[in-house]
Coordinates of C-alpha atoms in Angstrom, one line a residue:
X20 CA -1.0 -0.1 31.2
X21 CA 2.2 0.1 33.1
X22 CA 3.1 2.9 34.8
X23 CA 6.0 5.4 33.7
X24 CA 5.7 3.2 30.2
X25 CA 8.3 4.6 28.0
X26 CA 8.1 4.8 24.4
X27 CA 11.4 5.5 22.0
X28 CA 11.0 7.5 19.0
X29 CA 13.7 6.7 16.6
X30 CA 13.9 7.7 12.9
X31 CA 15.2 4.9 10.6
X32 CA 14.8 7.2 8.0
X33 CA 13.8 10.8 6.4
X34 CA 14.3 14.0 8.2
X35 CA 12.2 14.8 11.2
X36 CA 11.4 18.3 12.7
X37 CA 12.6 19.4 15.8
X38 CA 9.0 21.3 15.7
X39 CA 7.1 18.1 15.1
X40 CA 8.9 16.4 18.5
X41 CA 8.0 19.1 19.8
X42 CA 4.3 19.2 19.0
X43 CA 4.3 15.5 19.9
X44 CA 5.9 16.3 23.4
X45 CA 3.0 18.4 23.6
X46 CA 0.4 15.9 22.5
X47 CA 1.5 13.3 24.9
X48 CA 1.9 16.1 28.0
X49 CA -2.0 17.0 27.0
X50 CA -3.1 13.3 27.0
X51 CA -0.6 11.5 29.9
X52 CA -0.3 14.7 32.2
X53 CA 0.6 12.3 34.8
X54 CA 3.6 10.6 33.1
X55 CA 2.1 7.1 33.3
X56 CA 3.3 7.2 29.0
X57 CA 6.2 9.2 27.9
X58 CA 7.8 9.1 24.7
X59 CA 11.5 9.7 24.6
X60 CA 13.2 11.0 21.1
X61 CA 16.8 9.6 20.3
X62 CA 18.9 13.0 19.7
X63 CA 20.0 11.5 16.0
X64 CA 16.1 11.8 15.3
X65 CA 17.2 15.3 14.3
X66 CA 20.8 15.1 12.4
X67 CA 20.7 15.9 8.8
X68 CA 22.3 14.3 6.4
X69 CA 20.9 15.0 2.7
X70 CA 17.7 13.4 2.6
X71 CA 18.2 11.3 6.0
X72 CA 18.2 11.9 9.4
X73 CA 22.0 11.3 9.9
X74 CA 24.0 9.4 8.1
X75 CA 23.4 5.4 7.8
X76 CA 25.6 4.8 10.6
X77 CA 24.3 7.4 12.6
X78 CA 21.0 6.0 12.3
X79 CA 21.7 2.6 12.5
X80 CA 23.5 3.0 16.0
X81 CA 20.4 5.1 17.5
X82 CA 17.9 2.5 16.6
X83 CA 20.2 -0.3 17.8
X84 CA 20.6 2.0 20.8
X85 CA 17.2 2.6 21.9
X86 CA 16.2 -1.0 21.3
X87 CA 18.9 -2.6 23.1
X88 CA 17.8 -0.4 26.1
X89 CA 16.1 -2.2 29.0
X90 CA 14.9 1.3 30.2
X91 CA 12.7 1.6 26.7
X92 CA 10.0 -0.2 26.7
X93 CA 9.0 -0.1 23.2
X94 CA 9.3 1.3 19.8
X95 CA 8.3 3.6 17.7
X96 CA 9.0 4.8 14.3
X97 CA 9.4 9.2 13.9
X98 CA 8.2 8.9 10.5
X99 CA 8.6 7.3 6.8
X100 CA 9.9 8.4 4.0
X101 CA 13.1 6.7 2.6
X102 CA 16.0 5.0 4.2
X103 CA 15.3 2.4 6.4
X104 CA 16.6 -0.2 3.9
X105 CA 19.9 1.2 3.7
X106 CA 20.2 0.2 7.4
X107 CA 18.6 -3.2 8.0
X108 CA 21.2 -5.3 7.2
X109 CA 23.6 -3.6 10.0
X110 CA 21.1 -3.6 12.8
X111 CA 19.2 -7.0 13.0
X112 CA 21.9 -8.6 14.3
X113 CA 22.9 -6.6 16.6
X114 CA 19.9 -6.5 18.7
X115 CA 19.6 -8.4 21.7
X116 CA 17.3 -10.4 23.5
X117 CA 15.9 -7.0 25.4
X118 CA 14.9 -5.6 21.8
X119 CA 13.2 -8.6 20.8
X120 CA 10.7 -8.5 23.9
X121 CA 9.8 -4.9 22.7
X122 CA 6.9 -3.6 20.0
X123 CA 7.9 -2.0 17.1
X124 CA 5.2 0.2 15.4
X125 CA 5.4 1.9 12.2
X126 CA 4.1 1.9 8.5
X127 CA 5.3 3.4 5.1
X128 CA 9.4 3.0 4.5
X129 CA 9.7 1.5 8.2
X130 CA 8.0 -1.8 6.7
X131 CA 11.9 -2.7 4.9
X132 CA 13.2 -2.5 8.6
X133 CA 10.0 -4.9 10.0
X134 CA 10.0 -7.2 7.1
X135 CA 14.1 -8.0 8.0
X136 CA 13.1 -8.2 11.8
X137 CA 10.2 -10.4 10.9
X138 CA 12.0 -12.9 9.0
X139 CA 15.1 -13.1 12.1
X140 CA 11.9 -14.1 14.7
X141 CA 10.9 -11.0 15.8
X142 CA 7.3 -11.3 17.5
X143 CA 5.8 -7.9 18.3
X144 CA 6.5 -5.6 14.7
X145 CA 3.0 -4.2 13.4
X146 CA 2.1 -1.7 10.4
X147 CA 0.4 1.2 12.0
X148 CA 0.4 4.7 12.7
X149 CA 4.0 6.9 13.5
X150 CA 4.8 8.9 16.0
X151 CA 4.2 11.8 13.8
X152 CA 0.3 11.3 13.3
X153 CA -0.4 11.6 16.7
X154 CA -0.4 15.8 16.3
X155 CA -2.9 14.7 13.5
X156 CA -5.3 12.4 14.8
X157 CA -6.0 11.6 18.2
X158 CA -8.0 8.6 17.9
X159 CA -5.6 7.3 15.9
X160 CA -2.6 7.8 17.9
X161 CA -4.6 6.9 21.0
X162 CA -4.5 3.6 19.1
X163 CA -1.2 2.8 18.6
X164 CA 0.0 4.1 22.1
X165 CA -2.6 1.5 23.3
X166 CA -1.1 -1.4 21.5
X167 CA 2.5 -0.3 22.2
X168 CA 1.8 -0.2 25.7
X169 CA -0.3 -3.2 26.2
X170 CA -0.3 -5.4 22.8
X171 CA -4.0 -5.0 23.0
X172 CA -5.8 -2.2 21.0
X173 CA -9.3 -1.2 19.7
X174 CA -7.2 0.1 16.4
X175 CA -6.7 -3.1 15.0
X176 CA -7.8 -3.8 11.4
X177 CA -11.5 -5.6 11.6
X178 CA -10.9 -8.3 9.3
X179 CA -8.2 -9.7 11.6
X180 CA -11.1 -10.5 13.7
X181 CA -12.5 -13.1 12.0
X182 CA -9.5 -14.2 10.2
X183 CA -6.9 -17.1 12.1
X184 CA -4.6 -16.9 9.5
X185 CA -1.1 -14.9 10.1
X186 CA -1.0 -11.5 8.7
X187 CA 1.1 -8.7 7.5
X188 CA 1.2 -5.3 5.9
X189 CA 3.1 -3.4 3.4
X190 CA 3.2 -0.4 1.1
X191 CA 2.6 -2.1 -2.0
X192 CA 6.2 0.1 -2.9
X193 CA 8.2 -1.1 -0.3
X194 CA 7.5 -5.2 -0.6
X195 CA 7.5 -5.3 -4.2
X196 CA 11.2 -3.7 -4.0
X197 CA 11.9 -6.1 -1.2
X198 CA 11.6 -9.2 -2.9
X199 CA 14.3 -11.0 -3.9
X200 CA 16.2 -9.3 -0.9
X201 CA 17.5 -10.7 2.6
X202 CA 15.3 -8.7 4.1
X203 CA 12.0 -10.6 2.2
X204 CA 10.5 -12.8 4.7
X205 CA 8.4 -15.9 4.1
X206 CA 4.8 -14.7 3.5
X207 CA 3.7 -18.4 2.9
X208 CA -0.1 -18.7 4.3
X209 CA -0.2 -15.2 5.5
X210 CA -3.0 -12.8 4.5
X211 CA -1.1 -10.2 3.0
X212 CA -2.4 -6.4 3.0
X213 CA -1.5 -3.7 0.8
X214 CA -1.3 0.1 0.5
X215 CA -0.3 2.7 -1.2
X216 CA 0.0 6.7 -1.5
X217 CA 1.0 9.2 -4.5
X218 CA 1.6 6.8 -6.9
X219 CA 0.0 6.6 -10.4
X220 CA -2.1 3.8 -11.8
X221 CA -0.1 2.5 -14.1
X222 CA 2.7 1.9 -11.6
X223 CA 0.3 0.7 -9.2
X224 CA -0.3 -2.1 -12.1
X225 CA 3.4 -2.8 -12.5
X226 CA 3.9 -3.2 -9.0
X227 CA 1.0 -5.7 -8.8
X228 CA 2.4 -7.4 -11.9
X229 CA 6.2 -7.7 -10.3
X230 CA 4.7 -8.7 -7.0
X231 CA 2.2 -11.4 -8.0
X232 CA 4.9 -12.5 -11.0
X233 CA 6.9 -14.1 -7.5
X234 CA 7.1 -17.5 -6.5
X235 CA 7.5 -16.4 -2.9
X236 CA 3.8 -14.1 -3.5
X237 CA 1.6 -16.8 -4.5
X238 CA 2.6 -19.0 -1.6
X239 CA 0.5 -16.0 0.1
X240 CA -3.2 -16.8 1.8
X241 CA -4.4 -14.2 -0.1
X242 CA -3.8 -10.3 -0.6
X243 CA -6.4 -7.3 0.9
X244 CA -6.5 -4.3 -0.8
X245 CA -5.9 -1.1 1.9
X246 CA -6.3 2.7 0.6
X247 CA -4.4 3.7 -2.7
X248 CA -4.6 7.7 -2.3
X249 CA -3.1 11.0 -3.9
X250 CA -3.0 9.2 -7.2
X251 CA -1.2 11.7 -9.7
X252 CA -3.6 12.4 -12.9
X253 CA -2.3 10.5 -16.4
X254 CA -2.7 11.1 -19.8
X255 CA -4.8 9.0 -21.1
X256 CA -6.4 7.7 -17.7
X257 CA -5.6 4.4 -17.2
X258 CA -9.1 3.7 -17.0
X259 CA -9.0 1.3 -14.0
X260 CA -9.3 1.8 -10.5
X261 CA -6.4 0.3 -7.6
X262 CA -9.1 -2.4 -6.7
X263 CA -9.5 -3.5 -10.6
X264 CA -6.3 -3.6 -10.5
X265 CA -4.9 -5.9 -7.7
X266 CA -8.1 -8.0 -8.6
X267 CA -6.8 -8.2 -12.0
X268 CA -3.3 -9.5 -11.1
X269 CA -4.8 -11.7 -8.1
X270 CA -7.3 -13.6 -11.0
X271 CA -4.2 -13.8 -13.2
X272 CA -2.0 -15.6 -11.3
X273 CA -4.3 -17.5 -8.9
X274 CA -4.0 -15.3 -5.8
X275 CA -7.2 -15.1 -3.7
X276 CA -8.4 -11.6 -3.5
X277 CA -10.0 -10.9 -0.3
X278 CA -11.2 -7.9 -0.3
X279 CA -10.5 -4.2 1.3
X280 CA -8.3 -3.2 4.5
X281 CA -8.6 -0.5 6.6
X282 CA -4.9 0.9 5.8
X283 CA -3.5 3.7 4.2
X284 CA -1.6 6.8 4.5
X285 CA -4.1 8.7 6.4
X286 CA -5.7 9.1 9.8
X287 CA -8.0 6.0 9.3
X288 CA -4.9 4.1 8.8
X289 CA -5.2 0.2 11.6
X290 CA -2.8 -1.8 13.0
X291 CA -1.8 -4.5 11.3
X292 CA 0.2 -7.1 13.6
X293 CA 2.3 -9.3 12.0
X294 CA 1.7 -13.1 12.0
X295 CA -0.4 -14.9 14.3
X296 CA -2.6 -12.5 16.7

């Protein structure tokens, strides 16, 4: 791990809390007293704009910002929520060849802003835990400072192990409404891991049949299934559960279902690089 490591926190999307940076400032003083990591938080991170923190521009120019800096060393995403789409578009090409040494870590909405900067040639994007868990979780975020620091991590989903094939992962809402888009990349041969939080059954089923319905989806190695949690109660119950489900839609058209993942919208939630490991 380098020494003095720095780590940008930017927000690509929802509001973040000045008392969350705070707690994470705290977090990172408790576990790096010595300053060998230290996180940095872009001062847009706290605008308000509506539901965003700042306005598209506003956020576009921070992320570009922090990644184009030589003196940040990697990044990482505040939080989730909504909004990084509306911002992709302006900042891929803008970033230089500095920002596409760096990592780039985040899950949730940030996955609209990896799947553009995976699909321009970007090589160090993974799905895995925000800034924001790491008041929550320690092990967790002891994880994902690990792999942002070094590109090596013990928090690394275990079926990537045994698996050569290139991976990815999504929430199951955020690549289903990306396809068709500039920012879907070529999945072809990739193992392609889903997840998914506060969303009923039925849509869960939609989604699946949308997603699988693509041309560009069945080119796919296959498609793990990660945590599907806070499901909203429906009357009647759809009377199937998230696995029956994507198996469902995998058998129908042709997709190999490969089993679970160990991703979600929780504390237990790996990193997922994307493409070849």
């Amino acid at each position: 791990m380098s020494t003095g490591f720095k780590i940008g926190i930017v927000c690509a999307s929802s509001r973040f809390a000045p008392e969350r940076a705070e707690a994470i400032k705290a977090w990172m003083a408790e576990h790096y007293p010595d300053g060998e990591v230290a996180v940095a938080f872009h001062p847009a991170c706290f605008l308000k704009h509506g539901h965003f923190a700042g306005d598209d521009r506003a956020r576009a120019d921070a992320f570009v910002e922090y990644a184009n800096d030589p003196r940040i060393d990697a990044i990482w995403f505040a939080r989730g929520g909504y909004g990084s789409c509306r911002i992709a578009e302006a900042v891929i090409p803008r970033l230089n060849d500095v920002a596409r040494g760096k990592r780039y870590l985040g899950y949730s909405d940030a996955g609209s802003l990896l799947a553009g900067m995976y699909k321009a040639g970007f090589k160090h994007l993974a799905h895995g835990p925000m800034a924001s868990d790491s008041v929550r979780h320690d092990e967790t975020a002891e994880g994902a400072i690990a792999w942002l620091t070094t590109g090596r991590s013990d928090w690394i989903e275990p079926s990537l192990a045994a698996d050569p094939r290139p991976a990815v992962a999504f929430n199951l809402t955020i690549i289903d409404q990306l396809l068709g888009t500039v920012l879907e990349p070529d999945l072809s041969g990739h193992v392609l891991m889903l997840e998914e939080v506060a969303e009923a059954a039925y849509r869960v089923d939609r989604m699946m049949f949308h997603l699988t319905g693509q041309d560009s989806i069945k080119r796919v190695a296959g498609i793990r299934l990660g945590r599907v949690s806070e499901i909203p109660e429906n009357d009647p119950d759809f009377g199937l559960t998230p696995e029956e489900i994507v198996r469902y839609w995998c058998v129908r058209t042709g997709i190999e279902y490969l089993g679970s993942a160990d991703i979600g919208h929780d504390g237990a939630n790996k990193i997922v690089p994307f493409g070849l490991r």
